[in-house]
Structures are given as structure tokens and as C-alpha cells.
mmCIF file of N, CA, C and O in Angstrom:
data_model
loop_
_atom_site.group_PDB
_atom_site.id
_atom_site.type_symbol
_atom_site.label_atom_id
_atom_site.label_comp_id
_atom_site.label_asym_id
_atom_site.label_seq_id
_atom_site.Cartn_x
_atom_site.Cartn_y
_atom_site.Cartn_z
ATOM 1 N N MET B 1 -13.110 -21.413 -37.865
ATOM 2 C CA MET B 1 -13.593 -20.979 -36.559
ATOM 3 C C MET B 1 -14.952 -20.325 -36.769
ATOM 4 O O MET B 1 -15.090 -19.414 -37.565
ATOM 5 N N ASP B 2 -15.938 -20.780 -36.024
ATOM 6 C CA ASP B 2 -17.272 -20.199 -36.187
ATOM 7 C C ASP B 2 -17.484 -19.041 -35.223
ATOM 8 O O ASP B 2 -16.668 -18.771 -34.354
ATOM 9 N N ASP B 3 -18.607 -18.329 -35.401
ATOM 10 C CA ASP B 3 -18.904 -17.147 -34.586
ATOM 11 C C ASP B 3 -19.064 -17.486 -33.111
ATOM 12 O O ASP B 3 -18.717 -16.698 -32.248
ATOM 13 N N LYS B 4 -19.584 -18.656 -32.809
ATOM 14 C CA LYS B 4 -19.783 -19.035 -31.412
ATOM 15 C C LYS B 4 -18.449 -19.156 -30.677
ATOM 16 O O LYS B 4 -18.314 -18.731 -29.541
ATOM 17 N N THR B 5 -17.432 -19.710 -31.330
ATOM 18 C CA THR B 5 -16.112 -19.844 -30.722
ATOM 19 C C THR B 5 -15.507 -18.479 -30.443
ATOM 20 O O THR B 5 -14.925 -18.250 -29.384
ATOM 21 N N VAL B 6 -15.657 -17.548 -31.374
ATOM 22 C CA VAL B 6 -15.135 -16.197 -31.183
ATOM 23 C C VAL B 6 -15.818 -15.529 -30.007
ATOM 24 O O VAL B 6 -15.179 -14.899 -29.174
ATOM 25 N N LEU B 7 -17.123 -15.692 -29.908
ATOM 26 C CA LEU B 7 -17.859 -15.096 -28.787
ATOM 27 C C LEU B 7 -17.420 -15.707 -27.462
ATOM 28 O O LEU B 7 -17.270 -15.011 -26.477
ATOM 29 N N ASP B 8 -17.215 -17.039 -27.451
ATOM 30 C CA ASP B 8 -16.799 -17.702 -26.221
ATOM 31 C C ASP B 8 -15.425 -17.213 -25.772
ATOM 32 O O ASP B 8 -15.193 -17.003 -24.590
ATOM 33 N N GLU B 9 -14.488 -17.023 -26.703
ATOM 34 C CA GLU B 9 -13.153 -16.542 -26.352
ATOM 35 C C GLU B 9 -13.209 -15.127 -25.796
ATOM 36 O O GLU B 9 -12.513 -14.800 -24.850
ATOM 37 N N ARG B 10 -14.039 -14.275 -26.375
ATOM 38 C CA ARG B 10 -14.171 -12.905 -25.858
ATOM 39 C C ARG B 10 -14.778 -12.915 -24.467
ATOM 40 O O ARG B 10 -14.400 -12.137 -23.606
ATOM 41 N N ALA B 11 -15.725 -13.796 -24.234
ATOM 42 C CA ALA B 11 -16.367 -13.874 -22.923
ATOM 43 C C ALA B 11 -15.361 -14.296 -21.865
ATOM 44 O O ALA B 11 -15.365 -13.792 -20.754
ATOM 45 N N VAL B 12 -14.478 -15.206 -22.214
ATOM 46 C CA VAL B 12 -13.465 -15.667 -21.269
ATOM 47 C C VAL B 12 -12.521 -14.525 -20.918
ATOM 48 O O VAL B 12 -12.088 -14.382 -19.783
ATOM 49 N N ASP B 13 -12.195 -13.664 -21.882
ATOM 50 C CA ASP B 13 -11.299 -12.545 -21.611
ATOM 51 C C ASP B 13 -11.885 -11.557 -20.603
ATOM 52 O O ASP B 13 -11.148 -10.865 -19.923
ATOM 53 N N HIS B 14 -13.184 -11.482 -20.508
ATOM 54 C CA HIS B 14 -13.821 -10.491 -19.640
ATOM 55 C C HIS B 14 -14.250 -11.045 -18.290
ATOM 56 O O HIS B 14 -14.749 -10.313 -17.459
ATOM 57 N N ILE B 15 -14.048 -12.324 -18.089
ATOM 58 C CA ILE B 15 -14.407 -12.933 -16.807
ATOM 59 C C ILE B 15 -13.262 -12.699 -15.833
ATOM 60 O O ILE B 15 -12.094 -12.872 -16.172
ATOM 61 N N ASP B 16 -13.610 -12.307 -14.595
ATOM 62 C CA ASP B 16 -12.584 -12.120 -13.572
ATOM 63 C C ASP B 16 -11.944 -13.462 -13.244
ATOM 64 O O ASP B 16 -12.614 -14.490 -13.205
ATOM 65 N N PRO B 17 -10.651 -13.460 -13.006
ATOM 66 C CA PRO B 17 -9.993 -14.714 -12.630
ATOM 67 C C PRO B 17 -10.580 -15.239 -11.330
ATOM 68 O O PRO B 17 -10.974 -14.463 -10.454
ATOM 69 N N PRO B 18 -10.662 -16.549 -11.197
ATOM 70 C CA PRO B 18 -11.227 -17.102 -9.968
ATOM 71 C C PRO B 18 -10.329 -16.820 -8.769
ATOM 72 O O PRO B 18 -9.112 -16.723 -8.892
ATOM 73 N N GLY B 19 -10.957 -16.665 -7.616
ATOM 74 C CA GLY B 19 -10.200 -16.508 -6.386
ATOM 75 C C GLY B 19 -9.830 -15.082 -6.032
ATOM 76 O O GLY B 19 -9.042 -14.866 -5.129
ATOM 77 N N ILE B 20 -10.377 -14.096 -6.741
ATOM 78 C CA ILE B 20 -10.067 -12.712 -6.357
ATOM 79 C C ILE B 20 -10.789 -12.418 -5.054
ATOM 80 O O ILE B 20 -11.986 -12.575 -4.932
ATOM 81 N N ASP B 21 -10.053 -11.995 -4.090
ATOM 82 C CA ASP B 21 -10.589 -11.726 -2.764
ATOM 83 C C ASP B 21 -10.951 -10.251 -2.674
ATOM 84 O O ASP B 21 -10.086 -9.386 -2.818
ATOM 85 N N ASP B 22 -12.214 -9.954 -2.443
ATOM 86 C CA ASP B 22 -12.665 -8.559 -2.389
ATOM 87 C C ASP B 22 -11.993 -7.784 -1.264
ATOM 88 O O ASP B 22 -11.659 -6.618 -1.417
ATOM 89 N N GLU B 23 -11.777 -8.436 -0.140
ATOM 90 C CA GLU B 23 -11.122 -7.764 0.989
ATOM 91 C C GLU B 23 -9.685 -7.389 0.636
ATOM 92 O O GLU B 23 -9.223 -6.292 0.952
ATOM 93 N N LEU B 24 -8.979 -8.281 -0.049
ATOM 94 C CA LEU B 24 -7.611 -8.012 -0.468
ATOM 95 C C LEU B 24 -7.575 -6.861 -1.472
ATOM 96 O O LEU B 24 -6.703 -5.996 -1.415
ATOM 97 N N ARG B 25 -8.564 -6.826 -2.369
ATOM 98 C CA ARG B 25 -8.646 -5.738 -3.353
ATOM 99 C C ARG B 25 -8.880 -4.408 -2.655
ATOM 100 O O ARG B 25 -8.249 -3.404 -2.973
ATOM 101 N N GLU B 26 -9.780 -4.385 -1.682
ATOM 102 C CA GLU B 26 -10.047 -3.151 -0.938
ATOM 103 C C GLU B 26 -8.799 -2.677 -0.205
ATOM 104 O O GLU B 26 -8.514 -1.484 -0.147
ATOM 105 N N GLN B 27 -8.057 -3.608 0.362
ATOM 106 C CA GLN B 27 -6.826 -3.260 1.064
ATOM 107 C C GLN B 27 -5.802 -2.677 0.098
ATOM 108 O O GLN B 27 -5.124 -1.695 0.408
ATOM 109 N N ALA B 28 -5.699 -3.262 -1.090
ATOM 110 C CA ALA B 28 -4.759 -2.750 -2.094
ATOM 111 C C ALA B 28 -5.162 -1.356 -2.555
ATOM 112 O O ALA B 28 -4.314 -0.468 -2.693
ATOM 113 N N VAL B 29 -6.454 -1.135 -2.767
ATOM 114 C CA VAL B 29 -6.932 0.192 -3.182
ATOM 115 C C VAL B 29 -6.658 1.210 -2.095
ATOM 116 O O VAL B 29 -6.208 2.330 -2.368
ATOM 117 N N ALA B 30 -6.882 0.841 -0.838
ATOM 118 C CA ALA B 30 -6.622 1.756 0.276
ATOM 119 C C ALA B 30 -5.137 2.101 0.356
ATOM 120 O O ALA B 30 -4.768 3.267 0.578
ATOM 121 N N GLU B 31 -4.265 1.107 0.148
ATOM 122 C CA GLU B 31 -2.828 1.367 0.184
ATOM 123 C C GLU B 31 -2.409 2.300 -0.950
ATOM 124 O O GLU B 31 -1.603 3.212 -0.750
ATOM 125 N N LEU B 32 -2.956 2.083 -2.124
ATOM 126 C CA LEU B 32 -2.620 2.956 -3.258
ATOM 127 C C LEU B 32 -3.117 4.383 -3.026
ATOM 128 O O LEU B 32 -2.438 5.347 -3.383
ATOM 129 N N ARG B 33 -4.283 4.519 -2.404
ATOM 130 C CA ARG B 33 -4.797 5.863 -2.084
ATOM 131 C C ARG B 33 -3.895 6.552 -1.070
ATOM 132 O O ARG B 33 -3.625 7.748 -1.187
ATOM 133 N N LYS B 34 -3.431 5.807 -0.062
ATOM 134 C CA LYS B 34 -2.540 6.395 0.933
ATOM 135 C C LYS B 34 -1.244 6.867 0.298
ATOM 136 O O LYS B 34 -0.731 7.932 0.635
ATOM 137 N N ARG B 35 -0.715 6.089 -0.640
ATOM 138 C CA ARG B 35 0.521 6.495 -1.326
ATOM 139 C C ARG B 35 0.301 7.738 -2.179
ATOM 140 O O ARG B 35 1.160 8.608 -2.244
ATOM 141 N N ARG B 36 -0.850 7.809 -2.828
ATOM 142 C CA ARG B 36 -1.158 8.990 -3.641
ATOM 143 C C ARG B 36 -1.309 10.233 -2.749
ATOM 144 O O ARG B 36 -0.843 11.310 -3.088
ATOM 145 N N GLU B 37 -1.967 10.076 -1.607
ATOM 146 C CA GLU B 37 -2.105 11.188 -0.670
ATOM 147 C C GLU B 37 -0.744 11.643 -0.158
ATOM 148 O O GLU B 37 -0.505 12.837 0.011
ATOM 149 N N LEU B 38 0.151 10.696 0.101
ATOM 150 C CA LEU B 38 1.503 11.046 0.539
ATOM 151 C C LEU B 38 2.227 11.824 -0.551
ATOM 152 O O LEU B 38 2.899 12.825 -0.261
ATOM 153 N N ALA B 39 2.101 11.390 -1.794
ATOM 154 C CA ALA B 39 2.742 12.106 -2.903
ATOM 155 C C ALA B 39 2.205 13.536 -3.004
ATOM 156 O O ALA B 39 2.974 14.485 -3.208
ATOM 157 N N ALA B 40 0.907 13.710 -2.849
ATOM 158 C CA ALA B 40 0.320 15.051 -2.883
ATOM 159 C C ALA B 40 0.826 15.892 -1.711
ATOM 160 O O ALA B 40 1.116 17.087 -1.871
ATOM 161 N N HIS B 41 0.942 15.282 -0.534
ATOM 162 C CA HIS B 41 1.441 15.990 0.638
ATOM 163 C C HIS B 41 2.886 16.443 0.423
ATOM 164 O O HIS B 41 3.252 17.583 0.731
ATOM 165 N N LEU B 42 3.714 15.547 -0.119
ATOM 166 C CA LEU B 42 5.112 15.899 -0.383
ATOM 167 C C LEU B 42 5.228 17.002 -1.433
ATOM 168 O O LEU B 42 6.059 17.915 -1.300
ATOM 169 N N MET B 43 4.386 16.935 -2.456
ATOM 170 C CA MET B 43 4.421 17.972 -3.491
ATOM 171 C C MET B 43 4.019 19.322 -2.902
ATOM 172 O O MET B 43 4.661 20.338 -3.175
ATOM 173 N N ALA B 44 2.975 19.340 -2.093
ATOM 174 C CA ALA B 44 2.553 20.589 -1.461
ATOM 175 C C ALA B 44 3.654 21.120 -0.537
ATOM 176 O O ALA B 44 3.931 22.324 -0.517
ATOM 177 N N PHE B 45 4.290 20.240 0.208
ATOM 178 C CA PHE B 45 5.367 20.627 1.110
ATOM 179 C C PHE B 45 6.497 21.313 0.343
ATOM 180 O O PHE B 45 6.966 22.389 0.723
ATOM 181 N N VAL B 46 6.917 20.692 -0.744
ATOM 182 C CA VAL B 46 8.031 21.244 -1.524
ATOM 183 C C VAL B 46 7.635 22.564 -2.180
ATOM 184 O O VAL B 46 8.386 23.554 -2.116
ATOM 185 N N LEU B 47 6.467 22.608 -2.806
ATOM 186 C CA LEU B 47 6.061 23.825 -3.515
ATOM 187 C C LEU B 47 5.841 25.006 -2.576
ATOM 188 O O LEU B 47 6.330 26.115 -2.829
ATOM 189 N N VAL B 48 5.113 24.780 -1.500
ATOM 190 C CA VAL B 48 4.819 25.878 -0.568
ATOM 191 C C VAL B 48 6.096 26.362 0.104
ATOM 192 O O VAL B 48 6.326 27.581 0.198
ATOM 193 N N ASN B 49 6.938 25.447 0.543
ATOM 194 C CA ASN B 49 8.159 25.869 1.223
ATOM 195 C C ASN B 49 9.162 26.507 0.266
ATOM 196 O O ASN B 49 9.913 27.396 0.669
ATOM 197 N N THR B 50 9.156 26.097 -0.987
ATOM 198 C CA THR B 50 9.976 26.785 -1.988
ATOM 199 C C THR B 50 9.503 28.217 -2.144
ATOM 200 O O THR B 50 10.306 29.160 -2.192
ATOM 201 N N PHE B 51 8.193 28.414 -2.201
ATOM 202 C CA PHE B 51 7.621 29.753 -2.297
ATOM 203 C C PHE B 51 7.990 30.596 -1.071
ATOM 204 O O PHE B 51 8.341 31.779 -1.193
ATOM 205 N N VAL B 52 7.943 30.002 0.109
ATOM 206 C CA VAL B 52 8.299 30.712 1.346
ATOM 207 C C VAL B 52 9.776 31.129 1.319
ATOM 208 O O VAL B 52 10.121 32.254 1.700
ATOM 209 N N VAL B 53 10.643 30.243 0.847
ATOM 210 C CA VAL B 53 12.074 30.570 0.761
ATOM 211 C C VAL B 53 12.296 31.686 -0.258
ATOM 212 O O VAL B 53 13.116 32.588 -0.037
ATOM 213 N N ILE B 54 11.567 31.670 -1.358
ATOM 214 C CA ILE B 54 11.687 32.740 -2.355
ATOM 215 C C ILE B 54 11.250 34.069 -1.759
ATOM 216 O O ILE B 54 11.917 35.098 -1.963
ATOM 217 N N ILE B 55 10.174 34.062 -0.990
ATOM 218 C CA ILE B 55 9.739 35.293 -0.312
ATOM 219 C C ILE B 55 10.836 35.786 0.622
ATOM 220 O O ILE B 55 11.149 36.984 0.666
ATOM 221 N N TRP B 56 11.418 34.886 1.399
ATOM 222 C CA TRP B 56 12.509 35.264 2.305
ATOM 223 C C TRP B 56 13.665 35.872 1.518
ATOM 224 O O TRP B 56 14.209 36.901 1.910
ATOM 225 N N TYR B 57 14.036 35.278 0.414
ATOM 226 C CA TYR B 57 15.158 35.750 -0.386
ATOM 227 C C TYR B 57 14.867 37.119 -1.004
ATOM 228 O O TYR B 57 15.714 38.015 -0.971
ATOM 229 N N VAL B 58 13.677 37.288 -1.537
ATOM 230 C CA VAL B 58 13.316 38.552 -2.196
ATOM 231 C C VAL B 58 13.244 39.700 -1.196
ATOM 232 O O VAL B 58 13.640 40.831 -1.504
ATOM 233 N N THR B 59 12.759 39.440 0.003
ATOM 234 C CA THR B 59 12.645 40.496 1.007
ATOM 235 C C THR B 59 13.988 40.840 1.640
ATOM 236 O O THR B 59 14.103 41.871 2.316
ATOM 237 N N GLY B 60 14.990 40.004 1.457
ATOM 238 C CA GLY B 60 16.322 40.305 1.958
ATOM 239 C C GLY B 60 16.453 40.190 3.464
ATOM 240 O O GLY B 60 17.346 40.790 4.060
ATOM 241 N N ALA B 61 15.573 39.414 4.086
ATOM 242 C CA ALA B 61 15.640 39.237 5.538
ATOM 243 C C ALA B 61 16.904 38.481 5.913
ATOM 244 O O ALA B 61 17.365 37.599 5.198
ATOM 245 N N GLY B 62 17.486 38.833 7.051
ATOM 246 C CA GLY B 62 18.730 38.213 7.473
ATOM 247 C C GLY B 62 18.529 36.828 8.058
ATOM 248 O O GLY B 62 19.170 35.863 7.658
ATOM 249 N N PHE B 63 17.646 36.729 9.029
ATOM 250 C CA PHE B 63 17.404 35.445 9.688
ATOM 251 C C PHE B 63 16.613 34.538 8.752
ATOM 252 O O PHE B 63 15.611 34.940 8.169
ATOM 253 N N PHE B 64 17.022 33.297 8.602
ATOM 254 C CA PHE B 64 16.337 32.351 7.725
ATOM 255 C C PHE B 64 15.105 31.812 8.444
ATOM 256 O O PHE B 64 15.053 30.684 8.923
ATOM 257 N N TRP B 65 14.070 32.651 8.511
ATOM 258 C CA TRP B 65 12.840 32.287 9.207
ATOM 259 C C TRP B 65 12.048 31.150 8.548
ATOM 260 O O TRP B 65 11.239 30.497 9.233
ATOM 261 N N PRO B 66 12.215 30.862 7.255
ATOM 262 C CA PRO B 66 11.465 29.728 6.689
ATOM 263 C C PRO B 66 11.776 28.386 7.348
ATOM 264 O O PRO B 66 11.019 27.430 7.198
ATOM 265 N N VAL B 67 12.880 28.313 8.091
ATOM 266 C CA VAL B 67 13.202 27.067 8.771
ATOM 267 C C VAL B 67 12.105 26.688 9.764
ATOM 268 O O VAL B 67 11.868 25.497 10.004
ATOM 269 N N ILE B 68 11.398 27.671 10.305
ATOM 270 C CA ILE B 68 10.365 27.383 11.307
ATOM 271 C C ILE B 68 9.200 26.618 10.683
ATOM 272 O O ILE B 68 8.848 25.525 11.154
ATOM 273 N N PRO B 69 8.553 27.132 9.595
ATOM 274 C CA PRO B 69 7.472 26.327 9.008
ATOM 275 C C PRO B 69 7.983 25.042 8.335
ATOM 276 O O PRO B 69 7.276 24.027 8.339
ATOM 277 N N ILE B 70 9.193 25.082 7.783
ATOM 278 C CA ILE B 70 9.738 23.875 7.157
ATOM 279 C C ILE B 70 9.911 22.779 8.200
ATOM 280 O O ILE B 70 9.533 21.623 7.980
ATOM 281 N N PHE B 71 10.447 23.130 9.353
ATOM 282 C CA PHE B 71 10.648 22.150 10.422
ATOM 283 C C PHE B 71 9.313 21.634 10.948
ATOM 284 O O PHE B 71 9.114 20.429 11.107
ATOM 285 N N GLY B 72 8.392 22.556 11.220
ATOM 286 C CA GLY B 72 7.092 22.158 11.760
ATOM 287 C C GLY B 72 6.321 21.257 10.816
ATOM 288 O O GLY B 72 5.799 20.205 11.204
ATOM 289 N N TRP B 73 6.245 21.657 9.555
ATOM 290 C CA TRP B 73 5.529 20.865 8.571
ATOM 291 C C TRP B 73 6.285 19.571 8.279
ATOM 292 O O TRP B 73 5.685 18.529 8.009
ATOM 293 N N GLY B 74 7.607 19.640 8.352
ATOM 294 C CA GLY B 74 8.434 18.457 8.114
ATOM 295 C C GLY B 74 8.133 17.336 9.089
ATOM 296 O O GLY B 74 8.180 16.155 8.725
ATOM 297 N N ILE B 75 7.823 17.693 10.328
ATOM 298 C CA ILE B 75 7.443 16.670 11.308
ATOM 299 C C ILE B 75 6.192 15.932 10.833
ATOM 300 O O ILE B 75 6.111 14.706 10.892
ATOM 301 N N GLY B 76 5.220 16.689 10.338
ATOM 302 C CA GLY B 76 4.002 16.066 9.809
ATOM 303 C C GLY B 76 4.288 15.173 8.613
ATOM 304 O O GLY B 76 3.705 14.094 8.472
ATOM 305 N N VAL B 77 5.181 15.615 7.740
ATOM 306 C CA VAL B 77 5.540 14.817 6.562
ATOM 307 C C VAL B 77 6.212 13.512 6.991
ATOM 308 O O VAL B 77 5.935 12.445 6.426
ATOM 309 N N VAL B 78 7.082 13.583 7.999
ATOM 310 C CA VAL B 78 7.760 12.374 8.476
ATOM 311 C C VAL B 78 6.746 11.371 9.021
ATOM 312 O O VAL B 78 6.789 10.175 8.692
ATOM 313 N N PHE B 79 5.798 11.831 9.831
ATOM 314 C CA PHE B 79 4.795 10.916 10.382
ATOM 315 C C PHE B 79 3.869 10.375 9.297
ATOM 316 O O PHE B 79 3.462 9.210 9.348
ATOM 317 N N HIS B 80 3.523 11.206 8.326
ATOM 318 C CA HIS B 80 2.691 10.736 7.216
ATOM 319 C C HIS B 80 3.430 9.664 6.414
ATOM 320 O O HIS B 80 2.866 8.629 6.059
ATOM 321 N N THR B 81 4.715 9.888 6.149
ATOM 322 C CA THR B 81 5.519 8.911 5.426
ATOM 323 C C THR B 81 5.631 7.608 6.211
ATOM 324 O O THR B 81 5.517 6.512 5.656
ATOM 325 N N TRP B 82 5.849 7.727 7.501
ATOM 326 C CA TRP B 82 5.937 6.547 8.362
ATOM 327 C C TRP B 82 4.634 5.755 8.311
ATOM 328 O O TRP B 82 4.639 4.522 8.206
ATOM 329 N N ASP B 83 3.494 6.451 8.381
ATOM 330 C CA ASP B 83 2.198 5.790 8.347
ATOM 331 C C ASP B 83 2.001 5.025 7.046
ATOM 332 O O ASP B 83 1.472 3.917 7.040
ATOM 333 N N VAL B 84 2.443 5.585 5.931
ATOM 334 C CA VAL B 84 2.229 4.956 4.629
ATOM 335 C C VAL B 84 3.220 3.822 4.383
ATOM 336 O O VAL B 84 2.852 2.768 3.868
ATOM 337 N N LEU B 85 4.469 4.007 4.740
ATOM 338 C CA LEU B 85 5.502 3.041 4.374
ATOM 339 C C LEU B 85 5.787 1.975 5.428
ATOM 340 O O LEU B 85 6.416 0.968 5.122
ATOM 341 N N TRP B 86 5.375 2.191 6.668
ATOM 342 C CA TRP B 86 5.627 1.202 7.705
ATOM 343 C C TRP B 86 4.766 -0.025 7.418
ATOM 344 O O TRP B 86 3.579 0.082 7.176
ATOM 345 N N PRO B 87 5.348 -1.224 7.461
ATOM 346 C CA PRO B 87 4.573 -2.417 7.103
ATOM 347 C C PRO B 87 3.505 -2.731 8.148
ATOM 348 O O PRO B 87 3.672 -2.461 9.338
ATOM 349 N N GLU B 88 2.412 -3.305 7.665
ATOM 350 C CA GLU B 88 1.348 -3.767 8.558
ATOM 351 C C GLU B 88 1.885 -4.942 9.368
ATOM 352 O O GLU B 88 2.763 -5.669 8.910
ATOM 353 N N PRO B 89 1.346 -5.159 10.567
ATOM 354 C CA PRO B 89 1.832 -6.285 11.364
ATOM 355 C C PRO B 89 1.490 -7.615 10.690
ATOM 356 O O PRO B 89 0.424 -7.764 10.099
ATOM 357 N N THR B 90 2.405 -8.549 10.781
ATOM 358 C CA THR B 90 2.172 -9.872 10.211
ATOM 359 C C THR B 90 1.314 -10.690 11.164
ATOM 360 O O THR B 90 1.183 -10.370 12.358
ATOM 361 N N GLU B 91 0.747 -11.750 10.645
ATOM 362 C CA GLU B 91 -0.081 -12.621 11.472
ATOM 363 C C GLU B 91 0.738 -13.237 12.595
ATOM 364 O O GLU B 91 0.271 -13.373 13.717
ATOM 365 N N SER B 92 1.996 -13.580 12.322
ATOM 366 C CA SER B 92 2.830 -14.182 13.363
ATOM 367 C C SER B 92 3.149 -13.186 14.476
ATOM 368 O O SER B 92 3.178 -13.557 15.650
ATOM 369 N N SER B 93 3.373 -11.921 14.123
ATOM 370 C CA SER B 93 3.639 -10.931 15.174
ATOM 371 C C SER B 93 2.382 -10.663 15.999
ATOM 372 O O SER B 93 2.463 -10.445 17.208
ATOM 373 N N ILE B 94 1.222 -10.704 15.361
ATOM 374 C CA ILE B 94 -0.040 -10.535 16.104
ATOM 375 C C ILE B 94 -0.227 -11.700 17.067
ATOM 376 O O ILE B 94 -0.566 -11.502 18.248
ATOM 377 N N ARG B 95 0.026 -12.921 16.587
ATOM 378 C CA ARG B 95 -0.113 -14.111 17.440
ATOM 379 C C ARG B 95 0.866 -14.080 18.615
ATOM 380 O O ARG B 95 0.490 -14.384 19.742
ATOM 381 N N SER B 96 2.115 -13.708 18.364
ATOM 382 C CA SER B 96 3.087 -13.681 19.461
ATOM 383 C C SER B 96 2.727 -12.612 20.486
ATOM 384 O O SER B 96 2.904 -12.822 21.687
ATOM 385 N N THR B 97 2.194 -11.484 20.045
ATOM 386 C CA THR B 97 1.763 -10.447 20.982
ATOM 387 C C THR B 97 0.553 -10.921 21.784
ATOM 388 O O THR B 97 0.463 -10.680 22.995
ATOM 389 N N MET B 98 -0.368 -11.610 21.121
ATOM 390 C CA MET B 98 -1.528 -12.161 21.831
ATOM 391 C C MET B 98 -1.072 -13.167 22.889
ATOM 392 O O MET B 98 -1.586 -13.165 24.020
ATOM 393 N N ASP B 99 -0.097 -14.017 22.534
ATOM 394 C CA ASP B 99 0.424 -15.001 23.495
ATOM 395 C C ASP B 99 1.100 -14.310 24.674
ATOM 396 O O ASP B 99 0.922 -14.709 25.821
ATOM 397 N N ARG B 100 1.854 -13.260 24.404
ATOM 398 C CA ARG B 100 2.537 -12.516 25.470
ATOM 399 C C ARG B 100 1.521 -11.876 26.401
ATOM 400 O O ARG B 100 1.670 -11.926 27.636
ATOM 401 N N ILE B 101 0.464 -11.301 25.848
ATOM 402 C CA ILE B 101 -0.583 -10.686 26.677
ATOM 403 C C ILE B 101 -1.296 -11.748 27.501
ATOM 404 O O ILE B 101 -1.585 -11.538 28.689
ATOM 405 N N ALA B 102 -1.568 -12.895 26.897
ATOM 406 C CA ALA B 102 -2.248 -13.980 27.617
ATOM 407 C C ALA B 102 -1.402 -14.482 28.771
ATOM 408 O O ALA B 102 -1.926 -14.822 29.829
ATOM 409 N N ARG B 103 -0.074 -14.546 28.604
ATOM 410 C CA ARG B 103 0.809 -15.007 29.681
ATOM 411 C C ARG B 103 0.820 -14.031 30.864
ATOM 412 O O ARG B 103 1.024 -14.429 31.992
ATOM 413 N N ARG B 104 0.598 -12.743 30.587
ATOM 414 C CA ARG B 104 0.602 -11.755 31.671
ATOM 415 C C ARG B 104 -0.650 -11.845 32.527
ATOM 416 O O ARG B 104 -0.656 -11.364 33.655
ATOM 417 N N ARG B 105 -1.695 -12.421 32.030
ATOM 418 C CA ARG B 105 -2.970 -12.477 32.784
ATOM 419 C C ARG B 105 -2.943 -13.475 33.874
ATOM 420 O O ARG B 105 -2.358 -14.386 34.074
#
């Protein structure tokens, strides 16, 4: 095997596969960022609310007041999770909705 063959094989390894769609890549990166943001949101929710419950426990308060911020923030976590995990509309569902709207006109 000569040096030219080795260089050609290395060059092939570094070439992007044909047909990579930049728009699809951007969509995948955006989805991964949304999932990472959700993970950070969930971690903050658990850590902060754990700290709030510890404060409640240490102070010896009778009424479990941490339920108020846990519930309020929990609503935000549910909507954030829904936004990240709910599937995007398919092309067929978009077409059927367009047809339904067109029939109403």
C-alpha cells in the first residue's frame, strides 16, 4: 500500500456522508437543546423544592406550606415537559387540517 492510498482512505473518513440535510440537522440540534433545558429545569425544580422542604422541616412549621411553590412551579414543569415531549404534527395531519379548513370556506 503506498502513501497515496493511505491519504485517500483518511480523506474518505473525514468527508460528510452524502445527503445530510442541514435543515434536519438544525431541527435535531434544537430538539436536543430543548431536552437539555428540560433536564436543567427538572433538576432545579427538585433541588430548590427539596431545599424549601428542608427549611420547612427545620423550622418546625405545622402547615406544609412548601406545597404552594411546589404546585405552582409544578404547573410550569408539566407544560415545559409537554412542549418538549409532545410530537410535532405530521405532514398528513397538517394536510387533513388544511383540507378541513378549506371545506369550511
